[in-house]
Short mmCIF file of C-alpha atoms in Angstrom, two decimals:
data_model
loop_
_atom_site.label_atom_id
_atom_site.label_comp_id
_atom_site.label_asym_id
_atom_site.label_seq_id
_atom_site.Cartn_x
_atom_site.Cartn_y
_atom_site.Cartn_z
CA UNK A 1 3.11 -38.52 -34.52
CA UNK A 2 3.10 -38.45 -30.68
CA UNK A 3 2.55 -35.06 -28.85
CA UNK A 4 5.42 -34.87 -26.20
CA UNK A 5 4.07 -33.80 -23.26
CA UNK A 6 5.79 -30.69 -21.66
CA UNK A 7 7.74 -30.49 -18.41
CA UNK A 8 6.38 -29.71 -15.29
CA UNK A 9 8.86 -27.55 -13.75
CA UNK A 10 10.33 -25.19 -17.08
CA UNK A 11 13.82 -23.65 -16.37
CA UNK A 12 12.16 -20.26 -17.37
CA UNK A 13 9.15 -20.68 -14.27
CA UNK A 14 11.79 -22.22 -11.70
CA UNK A 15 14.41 -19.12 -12.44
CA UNK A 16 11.00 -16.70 -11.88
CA UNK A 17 10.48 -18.85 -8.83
CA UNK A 18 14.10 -18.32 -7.39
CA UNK A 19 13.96 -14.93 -8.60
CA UNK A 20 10.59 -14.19 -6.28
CA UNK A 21 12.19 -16.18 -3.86
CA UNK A 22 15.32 -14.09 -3.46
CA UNK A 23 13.28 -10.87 -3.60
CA UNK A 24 11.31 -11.80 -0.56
CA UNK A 25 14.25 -12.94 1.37
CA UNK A 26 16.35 -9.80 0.59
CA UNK A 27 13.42 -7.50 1.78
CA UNK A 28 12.33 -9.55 4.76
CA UNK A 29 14.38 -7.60 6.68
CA UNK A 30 12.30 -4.58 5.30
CA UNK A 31 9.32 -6.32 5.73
CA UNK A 32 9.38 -6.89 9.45
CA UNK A 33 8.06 -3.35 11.02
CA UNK A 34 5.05 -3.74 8.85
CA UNK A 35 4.17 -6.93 10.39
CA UNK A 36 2.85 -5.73 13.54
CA UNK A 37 -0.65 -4.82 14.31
CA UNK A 38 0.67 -1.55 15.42
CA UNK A 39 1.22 1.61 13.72
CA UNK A 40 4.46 1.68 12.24
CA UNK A 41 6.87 4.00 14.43
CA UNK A 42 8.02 6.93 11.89
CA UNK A 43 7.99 10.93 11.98
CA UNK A 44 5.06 11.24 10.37
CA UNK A 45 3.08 8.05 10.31
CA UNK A 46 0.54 9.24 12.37
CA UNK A 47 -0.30 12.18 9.99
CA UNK A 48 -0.99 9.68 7.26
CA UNK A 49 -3.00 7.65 9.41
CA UNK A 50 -5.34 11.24 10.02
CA UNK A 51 -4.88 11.41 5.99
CA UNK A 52 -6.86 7.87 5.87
CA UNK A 53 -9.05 8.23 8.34
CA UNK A 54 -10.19 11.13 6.44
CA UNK A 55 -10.33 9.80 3.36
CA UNK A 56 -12.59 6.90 4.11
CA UNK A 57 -14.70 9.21 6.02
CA UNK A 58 -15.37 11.33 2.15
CA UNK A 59 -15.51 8.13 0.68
CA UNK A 60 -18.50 6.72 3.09
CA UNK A 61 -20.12 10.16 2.64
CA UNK A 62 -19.80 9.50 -1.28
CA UNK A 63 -17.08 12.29 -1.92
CA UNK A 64 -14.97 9.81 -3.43
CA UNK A 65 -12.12 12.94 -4.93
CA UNK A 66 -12.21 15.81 -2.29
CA UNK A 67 -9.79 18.46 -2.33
CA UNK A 68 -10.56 19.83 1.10
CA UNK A 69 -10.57 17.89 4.35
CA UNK A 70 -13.38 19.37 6.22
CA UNK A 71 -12.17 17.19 9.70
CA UNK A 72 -8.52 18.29 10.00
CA UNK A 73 -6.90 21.59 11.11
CA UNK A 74 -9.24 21.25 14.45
CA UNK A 75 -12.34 20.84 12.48
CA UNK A 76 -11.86 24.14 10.64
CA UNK A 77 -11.28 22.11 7.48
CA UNK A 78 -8.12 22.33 5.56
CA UNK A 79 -7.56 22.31 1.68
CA UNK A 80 -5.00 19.65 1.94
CA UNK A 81 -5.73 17.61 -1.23
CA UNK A 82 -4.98 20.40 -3.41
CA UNK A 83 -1.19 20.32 -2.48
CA UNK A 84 -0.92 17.01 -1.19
CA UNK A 85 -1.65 13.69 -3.69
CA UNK A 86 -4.35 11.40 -2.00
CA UNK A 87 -3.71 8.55 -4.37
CA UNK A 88 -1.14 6.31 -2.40
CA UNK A 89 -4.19 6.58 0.39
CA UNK A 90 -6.95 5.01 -1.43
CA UNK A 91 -4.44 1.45 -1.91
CA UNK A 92 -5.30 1.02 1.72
CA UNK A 93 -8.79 2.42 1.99
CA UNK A 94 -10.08 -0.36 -0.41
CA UNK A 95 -8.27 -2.77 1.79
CA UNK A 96 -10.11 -1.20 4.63
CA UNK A 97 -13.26 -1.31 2.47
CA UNK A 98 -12.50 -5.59 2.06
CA UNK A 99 -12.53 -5.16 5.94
CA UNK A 100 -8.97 -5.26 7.08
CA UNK A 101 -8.63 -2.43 9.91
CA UNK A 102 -7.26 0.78 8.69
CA UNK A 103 -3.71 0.09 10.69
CA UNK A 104 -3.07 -3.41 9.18
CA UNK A 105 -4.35 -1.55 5.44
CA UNK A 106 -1.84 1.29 6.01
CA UNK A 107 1.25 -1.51 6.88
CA UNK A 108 0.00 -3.69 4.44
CA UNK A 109 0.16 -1.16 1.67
CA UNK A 110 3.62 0.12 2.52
CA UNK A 111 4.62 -3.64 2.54
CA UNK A 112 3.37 -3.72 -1.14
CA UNK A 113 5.28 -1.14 -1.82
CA UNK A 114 8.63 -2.14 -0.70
CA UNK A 115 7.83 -5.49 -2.37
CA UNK A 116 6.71 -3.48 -5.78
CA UNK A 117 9.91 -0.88 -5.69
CA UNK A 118 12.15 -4.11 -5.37
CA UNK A 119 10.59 -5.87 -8.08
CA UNK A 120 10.81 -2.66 -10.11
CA UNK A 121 14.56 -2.01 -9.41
CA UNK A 122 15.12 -5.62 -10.21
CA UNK A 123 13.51 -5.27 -14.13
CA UNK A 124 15.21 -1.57 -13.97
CA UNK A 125 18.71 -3.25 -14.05
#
């Protein structure tokens, strides 16, 4: 008996290729301010920058989960962690810790995360 030998483009991998396809071209639009080697232009983008700065400053002093933030609030320290969640900080600190600069980390992990939210809206529905 001869072993047929499959395909090499499936219908199920080229409708997960259009499907990928289509996501990035519908959020390309959303895509473009985090492009930019700048700081993204919002209300309080510069905050979280401060927030990551921080962050990787505990984490290269081996305080990898702090509660307080002993550089903020004019160097008086401030116990931000314990009301505010560091976790979406530390997606872009281990980019910065691969040795992308902390701006193009920060963009970079908010343009994961408009990529991620579409692709989870798209398997919500």
């Amino acid at each position: 008996m001869v072993k047929e030998k499959p395909p090499l483009f499936s219908v199920r991998g080229s409708h997960l290729l259009i499907k990928t396809l289509l996501l990035l071209a519908l959020s390309g639009l959303a895509l473009q301010p985090f492009l930019k080697p700048t700081l993204t232009r919002s209300a309080d983008g510069l905050l979280h920058l401060f927030r990551l700065v921080e962050i990787d400053h505990l984490v290269r002093q081996g305080v990898i989960f702090s509660r307080w933030a002993p550089d903020l609030l004019y160097g008086y320290g401030l116990p931000l962690f314990n009301f505010y969640s560091p976790l979406s900080y530390y997606l872009p600190l281990t980019l910065h810790l691969f040795g992308i600069p902390l701006i193009w980390s920060f963009n970079l992990s908010m343009a994961m995360g408009v990529l991620l939210s579409g692709a989870a809206l798209y398997l919500f529905l």
